[in-house]
CSV table of C-alpha atoms in Angstrom, one decimal:
chain,number,residue,atom,x,y,z
M,296,MET,CA,113.6,164.5,60.0
M,297,ASN,CA,110.2,163.5,61.4
M,298,LYS,CA,110.1,161.0,64.1
M,299,PHE,CA,108.6,157.6,63.1
M,300,ASN,CA,105.0,157.8,64.3
M,301,GLU,CA,103.6,154.3,63.8
M,302,TYR,CA,103.6,151.7,66.6
M,303,ALA,CA,102.8,148.0,66.2
M,304,VAL,CA,101.7,145.4,68.7
M,305,VAL,CA,101.6,141.7,67.7
M,306,ASP,CA,99.8,139.2,69.9
M,307,LEU,CA,100.7,135.6,69.4
M,308,GLY,CA,97.7,133.9,71.1
M,309,SER,CA,96.8,130.2,71.4
M,310,ASN,CA,93.9,130.6,69.0
M,311,SER,CA,94.8,133.5,66.8
M,312,PHE,CA,97.6,135.9,65.9
M,313,HIS,CA,96.7,139.6,65.9
M,314,MET,CA,98.5,142.7,64.7
M,315,ILE,CA,97.4,146.3,65.4
M,316,ILE,CA,99.2,149.4,64.2
M,317,ALA,CA,98.5,152.9,65.6
M,318,ARG,CA,99.6,156.5,65.3
M,319,ASN,CA,100.1,158.9,68.1
M,320,ILE,CA,98.1,162.0,67.2
M,321,ASP,CA,98.4,164.9,69.7
M,322,GLY,CA,98.7,162.4,72.6
M,323,ALA,CA,95.9,160.2,71.5
M,324,ARG,CA,96.2,156.7,70.0
M,325,GLN,CA,94.6,156.3,66.5
M,326,ILE,CA,94.4,152.7,65.3
M,327,ILE,CA,95.2,152.6,61.5
M,328,TYR,CA,95.5,148.9,60.8
M,329,LYS,CA,94.3,145.6,62.2
M,330,HIS,CA,94.9,142.1,61.0
M,331,LYS,CA,93.9,138.8,62.6
M,332,LYS,CA,94.6,135.3,61.5
M,333,ASN,CA,93.3,132.1,63.2
M,334,ILE,CA,96.3,129.9,63.7
M,335,HIS,CA,94.9,127.5,66.4
M,336,LEU,CA,98.5,127.1,67.8
M,337,ALA,CA,97.2,125.3,70.9
M,338,THR,CA,95.7,122.5,68.8
M,339,GLY,CA,99.3,121.7,67.8
M,340,LEU,CA,100.3,120.8,71.3
M,341,ASN,CA,100.7,117.0,72.0
M,342,GLU,CA,100.4,115.3,75.4
M,343,ASN,CA,104.1,116.3,76.1
M,344,ASN,CA,103.3,120.0,75.3
M,345,GLU,CA,105.4,119.9,72.1
M,346,LEU,CA,104.2,121.9,69.1
M,347,SER,CA,103.6,120.0,65.9
M,348,GLU,CA,105.5,120.9,62.7
M,349,SER,CA,102.2,122.0,61.0
M,350,SER,CA,101.3,124.4,63.8
M,351,ILE,CA,104.8,125.9,63.9
M,352,ASN,CA,104.6,126.3,60.1
M,353,ARG,CA,101.1,128.0,60.3
M,354,GLY,CA,102.5,130.5,62.9
M,355,ILE,CA,105.7,131.2,60.9
M,356,GLU,CA,103.7,131.8,57.7
M,357,CYS,CA,101.5,134.3,59.5
M,358,LEU,CA,104.6,136.1,61.0
M,359,ALA,CA,106.1,136.4,57.5
M,360,LEU,CA,102.9,138.1,56.4
M,361,PHE,CA,103.0,140.5,59.3
M,362,ALA,CA,106.7,141.2,58.6
M,363,GLU,CA,105.8,142.7,55.2
M,364,ARG,CA,103.6,145.4,56.9
M,365,LEU,CA,106.2,146.0,59.6
M,366,ASN,CA,109.0,146.6,57.1
M,367,GLY,CA,110.9,149.8,58.1
M,368,PHE,CA,109.5,149.9,61.7
M,369,PRO,CA,112.2,150.8,64.3
M,370,ALA,CA,112.6,148.1,66.9
M,371,GLU,CA,111.5,150.4,69.7
M,372,ASN,CA,108.1,150.9,68.0
M,373,VAL,CA,107.3,147.2,67.9
M,374,ARG,CA,106.4,144.8,70.6
M,375,ILE,CA,105.6,141.1,70.0
M,376,ILE,CA,103.9,139.3,72.9
M,377,ALA,CA,103.4,135.5,73.1
M,378,THR,CA,101.1,134.0,75.7
M,379,TYR,CA,99.9,130.6,76.9
M,380,THR,CA,100.9,128.1,74.2
M,381,LEU,CA,104.4,129.4,73.7
M,382,ARG,CA,104.7,129.7,77.5
M,383,ILE,CA,104.2,126.0,77.9
M,384,ALA,CA,105.6,124.6,74.6
M,385,LYS,CA,108.7,122.6,75.4
M,386,ASN,CA,110.0,123.1,71.9
M,387,ARG,CA,109.2,126.8,71.7
M,388,LEU,CA,112.9,127.5,70.9
M,389,LYS,CA,112.3,125.9,67.5
M,390,PHE,CA,109.4,128.3,66.9
M,391,LEU,CA,111.4,131.3,68.1
M,392,ASN,CA,114.4,130.4,65.9
M,393,GLU,CA,112.2,130.0,62.9
M,394,ALA,CA,110.4,133.2,63.7
M,395,ALA,CA,113.7,135.1,63.9
M,396,LYS,CA,114.3,134.2,60.2
M,397,VAL,CA,111.2,136.0,59.0
M,398,LEU,CA,110.7,138.7,61.6
M,399,PRO,CA,113.5,141.0,62.8
M,400,TYR,CA,111.9,141.8,66.1
M,401,PRO,CA,112.2,139.9,69.4
M,402,ILE,CA,109.3,137.8,70.6
M,403,GLU,CA,108.5,138.3,74.4
M,404,ILE,CA,106.9,135.4,76.2
M,405,ILE,CA,105.0,136.8,79.1
M,406,SER,CA,103.7,135.1,82.3
M,407,GLY,CA,100.0,134.6,82.8
M,408,GLN,CA,100.0,137.2,85.6
M,409,GLU,CA,101.7,139.8,83.3
M,410,GLU,CA,99.2,139.0,80.7
M,411,ALA,CA,96.4,139.6,83.2
M,412,ARG,CA,98.0,143.0,84.2
M,413,LEU,CA,98.2,144.1,80.5
M,414,ILE,CA,94.6,143.0,79.8
M,415,TYR,CA,93.4,145.0,82.8
M,416,LEU,CA,95.4,148.0,81.6
M,417,GLY,CA,94.0,147.8,78.1
M,418,THR,CA,90.4,147.5,79.3
M,419,MET,CA,90.6,150.2,81.9
M,420,THR,CA,92.2,152.8,79.5
M,421,ALA,CA,89.2,152.3,77.1
M,422,GLU,CA,86.2,151.9,79.5
M,423,SER,CA,84.4,154.6,81.4
M,424,THR,CA,83.8,153.6,85.0
M,425,ASN,CA,83.0,155.3,88.3
M,426,GLU,CA,86.0,156.2,90.4
M,427,ASN,CA,84.6,154.2,93.4
M,428,ASP,CA,84.1,151.1,91.4
M,429,SER,CA,85.6,147.7,92.2
M,430,LYS,CA,86.4,146.5,88.7
M,431,PHE,CA,86.7,142.9,87.4
M,432,VAL,CA,88.1,141.9,84.0
M,433,VAL,CA,88.1,138.3,82.6
M,434,ASP,CA,89.7,137.3,79.3
M,435,ILE,CA,89.1,133.8,77.9
M,436,GLY,CA,91.9,132.9,75.5
M,437,GLY,CA,92.7,129.9,73.4
M,438,GLY,CA,94.8,128.3,76.1
M,439,SER,CA,94.3,130.2,79.3
M,440,THR,CA,91.9,132.5,81.2
M,441,GLU,CA,93.1,135.7,82.8
M,442,ILE,CA,91.4,137.5,85.6
M,443,ALA,CA,92.2,140.9,87.1
M,444,ILE,CA,90.6,143.1,89.7
M,445,GLY,CA,91.4,146.8,90.4
M,446,LYS,CA,90.0,149.7,92.4
M,447,GLY,CA,89.0,153.2,91.4
M,448,ASN,CA,91.0,155.0,88.7
M,449,ASN,CA,94.3,153.1,89.4
M,450,LEU,CA,95.4,151.4,86.2
M,451,LYS,CA,97.4,148.9,88.3
M,452,PRO,CA,95.3,145.9,89.4
M,453,ILE,CA,95.3,144.7,93.0
M,454,LEU,CA,94.8,141.0,92.0
M,455,VAL,CA,95.9,139.1,88.9
M,456,ALA,CA,95.5,135.5,88.1
M,457,SER,CA,95.9,133.1,85.2
M,458,ARG,CA,94.5,129.6,84.8
M,459,PRO,CA,95.2,127.0,82.2
M,460,MET,CA,91.8,126.8,80.6
M,461,GLY,CA,91.0,128.1,77.1
M,462,CYS,CA,88.5,127.6,74.4
M,463,VAL,CA,91.0,125.6,72.2
M,464,THR,CA,92.4,123.4,74.9
M,465,TYR,CA,89.0,122.7,76.4
M,466,THR,CA,87.6,121.8,73.0
M,467,LYS,CA,90.3,119.2,72.7
M,468,GLN,CA,89.7,117.9,76.2
M,469,PHE,CA,85.9,117.9,76.5
M,470,PHE,CA,84.5,118.1,72.9
M,471,PRO,CA,87.1,116.1,70.8
M,472,GLN,CA,84.4,115.1,68.2
M,473,LYS,CA,82.9,118.6,68.2
M,474,LYS,CA,79.7,117.1,69.4
M,475,ILE,CA,77.4,119.0,71.8
M,476,ASP,CA,75.9,117.3,74.8
M,477,TYR,CA,74.8,118.4,78.2
M,478,GLN,CA,77.2,116.1,80.1
M,479,SER,CA,80.3,117.3,78.3
M,480,PHE,CA,79.2,121.0,78.7
M,481,GLN,CA,78.7,120.4,82.5
M,482,GLN,CA,82.1,118.7,82.8
M,483,ALA,CA,83.8,121.6,81.1
M,484,LYS,CA,81.9,124.1,83.2
M,485,LEU,CA,82.8,122.3,86.4
M,486,ALA,CA,86.4,122.0,85.4
M,487,ALA,CA,86.5,125.8,84.9
M,488,GLU,CA,84.9,126.4,88.4
M,489,GLN,CA,87.5,124.1,90.0
M,490,GLN,CA,90.3,126.1,88.3
M,491,ILE,CA,89.2,129.3,90.1
M,492,GLU,CA,88.1,127.6,93.3
M,493,ASN,CA,90.8,129.2,95.4
M,494,LEU,CA,90.0,132.7,94.1
M,495,ILE,CA,86.2,132.7,94.6
M,496,ASN,CA,86.1,134.0,98.2
M,497,LEU,CA,88.9,136.4,97.6
M,498,ILE,CA,87.1,137.9,94.6
M,499,LYS,CA,83.7,138.0,96.2
M,500,LYS,CA,85.2,140.0,99.1
M,501,GLN,CA,86.1,142.8,96.6
M,502,ASN,CA,82.4,143.5,96.0
M,503,ILE,CA,82.6,143.8,92.3
M,504,SER,CA,80.6,146.8,90.9
M,505,ALA,CA,81.8,146.8,87.3
M,506,ALA,CA,82.6,143.6,85.4
M,507,PHE,CA,84.1,143.4,81.9
M,508,GLY,CA,84.8,140.5,79.6
M,509,THR,CA,87.2,140.6,76.6
M,510,SER,CA,88.4,138.1,74.0
M,511,GLY,CA,86.6,136.2,71.2
M,512,THR,CA,84.4,134.0,73.3
M,513,ILE,CA,82.8,136.9,75.2
M,514,LYS,CA,82.6,139.1,72.1
M,515,SER,CA,80.7,136.2,70.4
M,516,ILE,CA,78.3,136.0,73.4
M,517,TYR,CA,77.8,139.7,73.2
M,518,LYS,CA,77.1,139.7,69.5
M,519,ILE,CA,74.7,136.7,69.8
M,520,LEU,CA,72.7,138.6,72.4
M,521,LEU,CA,72.5,141.5,69.9
M,522,ASP,CA,71.4,139.0,67.2
M,523,ILE,CA,68.5,137.8,69.4
M,524,GLY,CA,67.3,141.4,70.2
M,525,VAL,CA,69.1,142.2,73.5
M,526,SER,CA,69.8,145.8,72.7
M,527,ASP,CA,72.4,146.6,75.3
M,528,GLY,CA,74.3,143.4,74.9
M,529,ILE,CA,74.9,143.1,78.7
M,530,ILE,CA,75.4,139.6,79.9
M,531,THR,CA,73.2,138.6,82.9
M,532,PRO,CA,72.6,135.2,84.6
M,533,LYS,CA,69.2,134.7,82.9
M,534,ARG,CA,70.4,135.8,79.4
M,535,LEU,CA,73.5,133.5,79.8
M,536,ASP,CA,71.3,130.5,80.9
M,537,ASP,CA,68.9,131.1,78.0
M,538,LEU,CA,71.8,131.2,75.5
M,539,ILE,CA,73.3,128.0,77.0
M,540,SER,CA,69.9,126.2,76.7
M,541,TYR,CA,69.6,127.3,73.1
M,542,VAL,CA,73.2,126.2,72.2
M,543,LEU,CA,72.6,122.8,73.9
M,544,GLU,CA,69.8,122.1,71.5
M,545,PHE,CA,72.3,121.6,68.6
M,546,ASN,CA,74.1,118.3,68.1
M,547,TYR,CA,77.4,119.5,66.6
M,548,PHE,CA,79.5,122.7,66.6
M,549,HIS,CA,79.0,123.4,62.9
M,550,GLU,CA,75.2,123.4,63.3
M,551,ILE,CA,75.1,126.4,65.7
M,552,ASP,CA,73.1,129.0,63.8
M,553,PHE,CA,73.7,132.6,64.7
M,554,PRO,CA,74.3,135.3,62.1
M,555,SER,CA,77.3,136.8,63.9
M,556,LEU,CA,79.0,133.5,64.7
M,557,SER,CA,81.7,132.7,62.1
M,558,GLU,CA,82.6,129.2,61.0
M,559,GLU,CA,86.0,129.7,62.6
M,560,ARG,CA,84.5,130.7,66.0
M,561,LYS,CA,82.0,127.8,65.9
M,562,ASN,CA,85.0,125.4,66.4
M,563,VAL,CA,85.8,126.8,69.8
M,564,PHE,CA,82.6,128.6,71.0
M,565,VAL,CA,81.0,125.9,73.0
M,566,SER,CA,84.0,125.2,75.2
M,567,GLY,CA,84.6,129.0,75.6
M,568,LEU,CA,80.9,129.4,76.7
M,569,ALA,CA,81.4,126.6,79.2
M,570,ILE,CA,84.4,128.3,80.7
M,571,PHE,CA,82.7,131.7,80.9
M,572,SER,CA,79.6,130.2,82.4
M,573,GLY,CA,81.7,128.4,85.1
M,574,VAL,CA,83.5,131.7,86.0
M,575,PHE,CA,80.4,133.8,85.8
M,576,ASN,CA,78.3,131.5,88.0
M,577,ALA,CA,81.1,130.7,90.5
M,578,LEU,CA,81.7,134.3,91.2
M,579,GLY,CA,78.0,135.2,91.4
M,580,LEU,CA,78.3,138.0,88.9
M,581,GLU,CA,75.1,139.9,88.3
M,582,GLU,CA,76.0,141.5,85.0
M,583,LEU,CA,79.1,141.8,82.7
M,584,GLN,CA,79.8,144.0,79.7
M,585,PHE,CA,81.9,143.2,76.7
M,586,SER,CA,85.0,145.3,76.2
M,587,PRO,CA,86.8,145.4,72.8
M,588,SER,CA,90.1,146.5,74.4
M,589,ALA,CA,92.4,144.0,76.2
M,590,LEU,CA,96.0,142.7,75.9
M,591,ARG,CA,97.0,144.4,72.7
M,592,GLU,CA,95.6,147.8,73.8
M,593,GLY,CA,97.4,147.5,77.1
M,594,VAL,CA,100.7,146.8,75.4
M,595,LEU,CA,100.1,149.7,73.0
M,596,TYR,CA,99.3,152.0,75.8
M,597,GLU,CA,102.6,151.4,77.4
M,598,LEU,CA,104.4,151.5,74.1
M,599,ILE,CA,103.1,154.9,73.1
M,600,ASP,CA,101.7,157.1,75.8
M,601,GLY,CA,101.4,155.4,79.2
M,602,PRO,CA,103.7,155.0,82.1
M,603,ASN,CA,106.5,153.5,80.1
M,604,TYR,CA,107.7,149.9,80.4
M,605,ARG,CA,110.8,150.7,82.3
M,606,ASP,CA,108.9,152.8,84.9
M,607,ILE,CA,106.6,149.9,85.7
M,608,ARG,CA,109.5,147.5,86.3
M,609,GLN,CA,111.2,150.1,88.5
M,610,THR,CA,108.0,150.3,90.6
M,611,THR,CA,108.0,146.5,90.8
M,612,ALA,CA,111.6,146.5,92.0
M,613,GLU,CA,110.9,149.1,94.6
M,614,SER,CA,107.8,147.2,95.9
M,615,LEU,CA,109.9,144.0,96.1
M,616,SER,CA,112.6,145.8,97.9
M,617,GLN,CA,110.2,147.1,100.6
M,618,HIS,CA,108.4,143.8,100.9
M,619,TYR,CA,111.7,142.0,101.7
M,620,ASN,CA,113.0,144.8,103.9
M,621,ILE,CA,116.2,145.3,101.8
M,622,ASP,CA,118.8,147.6,103.2
M,623,GLU,CA,117.9,150.5,100.9
M,624,ARG,CA,121.1,152.5,101.5
M,625,HIS,CA,123.3,149.5,100.7
M,626,ALA,CA,121.3,148.6,97.6
M,627,LYS,CA,121.5,152.1,96.3
M,628,GLN,CA,125.3,152.1,96.9
M,629,ILE,CA,125.7,148.9,94.8
M,630,VAL,CA,123.5,150.3,92.0
M,631,LYS,CA,125.7,153.5,92.1
M,632,THR,CA,128.8,151.3,91.9
M,633,ALA,CA,127.4,149.2,89.1
M,634,LYS,CA,126.7,152.4,87.1
M,635,TYR,CA,130.2,153.7,87.8
M,636,LEU,CA,131.9,150.5,86.7
M,637,PHE,CA,129.6,150.1,83.7
M,638,SER,CA,130.4,153.6,82.5
M,639,GLN,CA,134.2,152.7,82.5
M,640,TRP,CA,133.5,149.3,80.8
M,641,LYS,CA,131.4,151.0,78.2
M,642,ALA,CA,134.1,153.6,77.4
M,643,GLN,CA,136.6,150.8,76.6
M,644,SER,CA,134.5,148.1,75.1
M,645,LEU,CA,133.6,147.7,71.4
M,646,MET,CA,130.4,146.0,72.5
M,647,ILE,CA,127.2,148.0,72.7
M,648,ILE,CA,124.9,146.8,75.5
M,649,PRO,CA,121.2,147.5,74.9
M,650,PRO,CA,119.6,149.8,77.4
M,651,ASN,CA,117.1,147.1,78.6
M,652,VAL,CA,120.0,144.7,79.5
M,653,GLU,CA,121.8,147.5,81.3
M,654,SER,CA,118.6,148.2,83.3
M,655,ILE,CA,118.3,144.6,84.4
M,656,LEU,CA,121.9,144.9,85.8
M,657,TYR,CA,120.8,147.7,88.0
M,658,TRP,CA,117.7,145.9,89.2
M,659,ALA,CA,119.8,142.9,90.0
M,660,ALA,CA,122.1,145.1,92.0
M,661,GLN,CA,119.1,146.5,93.8
M,662,LEU,CA,117.4,143.2,94.5
M,663,HIS,CA,120.3,140.7,95.1
M,664,GLU,CA,119.6,140.6,98.8
M,665,VAL,CA,115.8,139.7,98.7
M,666,GLY,CA,116.8,136.2,100.0
M,667,LEU,CA,118.5,137.5,103.1
M,668,LYS,CA,115.4,136.9,105.1
M,669,ILE,CA,115.9,133.2,104.7
M,670,ASN,CA,119.7,133.1,105.4
M,671,PHE,CA,123.0,134.6,104.3
M,672,SER,CA,125.0,131.5,103.4
M,673,SER,CA,123.0,130.7,100.3
M,674,ILE,CA,121.6,134.2,99.7
M,675,HIS,CA,122.4,134.0,96.0
M,676,LYS,CA,120.3,130.9,95.6
M,677,HIS,CA,117.4,132.1,97.8
M,678,SER,CA,117.3,135.5,96.1
M,679,SER,CA,117.4,133.9,92.6
M,680,TYR,CA,114.5,131.6,93.6
M,681,ILE,CA,112.4,134.5,94.8
M,682,LEU,CA,113.0,136.6,91.8
M,683,LYS,CA,112.3,133.7,89.4
M,684,ASN,CA,109.0,132.7,91.0
M,685,SER,CA,107.5,136.0,92.1
M,686,ASN,CA,104.9,137.9,90.1
M,687,LEU,CA,107.0,140.8,88.7
M,688,PRO,CA,104.7,143.2,86.8
M,689,GLY,CA,106.3,144.7,83.7
M,690,PHE,CA,108.9,142.0,83.3
M,691,ASN,CA,108.5,139.5,80.5
M,692,GLU,CA,109.5,135.9,81.1
M,693,GLU,CA,113.1,136.1,79.8
M,694,GLN,CA,113.7,139.5,81.5
M,695,GLN,CA,112.7,137.9,84.8
M,696,LEU,CA,114.8,134.9,84.1
M,697,LEU,CA,117.9,137.1,83.3
M,698,LEU,CA,117.3,139.0,86.5
M,699,SER,CA,117.1,135.8,88.5
M,700,THR,CA,120.2,134.4,86.7
M,701,LEU,CA,122.4,137.4,87.4
M,702,VAL,CA,121.5,137.3,91.1
M,703,ARG,CA,122.0,133.5,91.2
M,704,TYR,CA,125.7,134.0,90.2
M,705,HIS,CA,126.5,137.2,91.9
M,706,ARG,CA,128.8,135.5,94.4
M,707,LYS,CA,130.7,132.2,94.9
M,708,SER,CA,131.4,129.8,92.0
M,709,ILE,CA,130.2,130.4,88.4
M,710,ASN,CA,128.9,127.5,86.3
M,711,ILE,CA,128.4,128.8,82.8
M,712,GLU,CA,127.1,125.5,81.6
M,713,GLU,CA,124.1,125.9,83.9
M,714,PHE,CA,123.0,129.2,82.4
M,715,PRO,CA,119.6,129.0,80.8
M,716,TYR,CA,119.2,129.7,77.1
M,717,PHE,CA,118.0,133.2,76.2
M,718,SER,CA,116.5,134.2,72.8
M,719,LEU,CA,116.1,137.9,73.6
M,720,PHE,CA,119.6,138.5,75.0
M,721,GLU,CA,123.2,137.9,73.7
M,722,PHE,CA,125.3,135.7,75.9
M,723,LYS,CA,128.3,138.0,75.7
M,724,HIS,CA,126.2,140.9,77.1
M,725,ILE,CA,125.0,138.7,80.0
M,726,ILE,CA,128.5,137.8,80.9
M,727,ALA,CA,129.6,141.5,80.9
M,728,MET,CA,126.7,142.4,83.2
M,729,LEU,CA,127.5,139.5,85.5
M,730,GLN,CA,131.1,140.5,85.9
M,731,ILE,CA,130.2,144.1,86.6
M,732,LEU,CA,127.5,143.0,89.2
M,733,ARG,CA,130.0,140.6,91.0
M,734,LEU,CA,132.6,143.4,91.3
M,735,SER,CA,130.1,146.0,92.4
M,736,ILE,CA,128.8,143.8,95.2
M,737,LEU,CA,132.3,142.7,96.3
M,738,ILE,CA,133.6,146.3,96.4
M,739,ASN,CA,130.8,147.0,98.9
M,740,ASN,CA,131.3,143.9,101.1
M,741,GLN,CA,132.2,146.1,104.1
M,742,ARG,CA,128.9,148.0,103.6
M,743,SER,CA,130.7,151.3,104.1
M,744,PRO,CA,128.3,154.3,103.8
M,745,ASP,CA,131.0,156.6,102.5
M,746,LEU,CA,132.8,154.5,99.9
M,747,ASP,CA,134.8,156.6,97.4
M,748,LEU,CA,134.3,155.1,94.0
M,749,ASN,CA,137.1,157.1,92.6
M,750,ALA,CA,139.4,154.7,94.4
M,751,PHE,CA,138.6,152.1,91.7
M,752,LYS,CA,139.4,151.9,88.0
M,753,LEU,CA,138.2,149.2,85.7
M,754,ILE,CA,140.6,148.4,82.8
M,755,LEU,CA,139.6,146.0,80.1
M,756,SER,CA,142.1,143.7,78.4
M,757,GLN,CA,142.6,144.5,74.7
M,758,GLU,CA,142.8,140.8,74.1
M,759,LYS,CA,139.4,139.9,75.4
M,760,SER,CA,136.7,141.9,77.2
M,761,THR,CA,136.1,139.1,79.8
M,762,LYS,CA,139.6,139.7,81.0
M,763,MET,CA,140.1,142.9,83.1
M,764,THR,CA,142.1,144.6,85.8
M,765,LEU,CA,140.6,146.3,88.8
M,766,ALA,CA,143.0,149.0,89.9
M,767,ILE,CA,142.6,150.3,93.5
M,768,ASP,CA,144.0,153.4,95.1
M,769,LYS,CA,146.9,152.4,97.4
M,770,LEU,CA,145.6,154.5,100.3
M,771,PHE,CA,142.2,152.8,100.1
M,772,VAL,CA,143.9,149.4,100.2
M,773,GLU,CA,145.9,150.4,103.3
M,774,ASN,CA,142.7,151.3,105.1
M,775,ASN,CA,140.6,148.4,103.8
M,776,ARG,CA,142.9,145.3,103.8
M,777,LEU,CA,140.0,142.8,103.8
M,778,ILE,CA,139.1,143.8,100.2
M,779,LEU,CA,142.3,142.2,98.9
M,780,LEU,CA,141.4,138.9,100.6
M,781,ASP,CA,138.0,139.1,99.0
M,782,LEU,CA,139.5,139.9,95.6
M,783,GLU,CA,142.0,137.1,95.8
M,784,GLN,CA,139.1,134.7,96.2
M,785,GLU,CA,137.2,136.3,93.4
M,786,LYS,CA,140.2,135.9,91.1
M,787,LYS,CA,140.0,132.1,91.8
M,788,TYR,CA,136.3,132.1,90.8
M,789,TRP,CA,137.1,133.9,87.6
M,790,LYS,CA,140.0,131.6,86.8
M,791,SER,CA,137.7,128.6,86.8
M,792,VAL,CA,135.8,130.1,83.9
M,793,ASN,CA,137.1,129.7,80.4
M,794,ASN,CA,138.4,133.1,79.0
M,795,TRP,CA,137.7,134.9,82.3
M,796,LYS,CA,140.5,136.7,84.1
M,797,LEU,CA,140.6,139.2,87.0
M,798,SER,CA,143.8,141.0,87.8
M,799,ILE,CA,144.3,143.4,90.7
M,800,ASP,CA,146.6,146.4,90.6
M,801,THR,CA,147.1,149.5,92.7
M,802,PHE,CA,147.6,153.2,91.8
M,803,SER,CA,148.4,156.4,93.6
M,804,ALA,CA,145.8,159.1,93.4
M,805,PHE,CA,148.5,161.7,94.0
């Protein structure tokens, strides 16, 4: 039976939804299908950042259309990424729940920094640059603008940033009547400059030698330059200023007259141009090229033939571990313990835990002490805060939240009611991982370098999987009496949670 050889990436942007499908042919990606639909999701946000019914309906109708083409795709061959608007929408769960009815694949909401990383990856895997170049990429979306900088041939950027300025949101803010005037344009441009004010010196120090722009706004600028006879399409300060002067001669958006500018793009082009002009001028860029590859291509690269998704998150975990000077030997011992207990849990449980959830258990085991630098007494809270608020390349928003949640409740009392809602993960899976994490850390409380894991057996209750017995070798108990005190306290914590129960037993190895 041939392996399914089509891969799909869906990008739920603030302005438009995109789907691309590719094949992997002898190690190379071959795009075989593209579809774009302008949804203008961001226009549906009110002052409380709640999506309107009509904007949700437009999005769901589009996803139902995409679902027809994706029929038969295995889940591991599809990634659906949501960006700015669904990041900030307070009623996004309504959208996600409606989407689940028409599309049988999870929607991942990613952070702005993760979006910038993937945009950089997509651009750099497509563009030819000098290995000594300091490379800059900017992407102006419907609701946010992402910036990334990297060095040489490394596909991992050294700086990523996301700012809440996009062609849809700036149109609402600065051009509500879709009327063009110099003052409104300057206000939008200045607002964009202010958004990147704290990045300007940092970026200029990198001595940018190759600059790229992606997204619909910059594609439109590039095509207009071609329309007016600029054969290379490269954006320079003079060409940009001339284009702005020409656009400002029109009175309304719909009057802008360029052969390549569609009626749809006219609705958001002026605000996008203002944002781009603000970024371009503030950073003192001398020239910038349009790149047709960005977020979708970056996701596709990881999905098919790049360093896979899990590897990137492992690199992130290791970097974080080094940054916070985690006791590496101890962390590895807890990961080893978690794997040992999980294998016993898996052998007895009827539940099947997805590999990506299992992986987060091990990263939680590895990183649960990142907050030790602050203090030990509230380490679970400090570590959780750090993991929740750090830039973690490779993790989508919910994966990062799950990692933070597991670490938050790895010790002391457990308040299930305070758990956040997850759309990508099942609650029963989260609970199982949390129980295993707590026991793995508790077993290693003495930080013994030669802990024999064979001294422990995990036995699940046939009545309910959240009730279990930890059997310990009698000889081990005799030599490690403190563990019984710790486990007695742990039993009390479990007892306070509905349907949880921890029992302790002993056995003789001989």
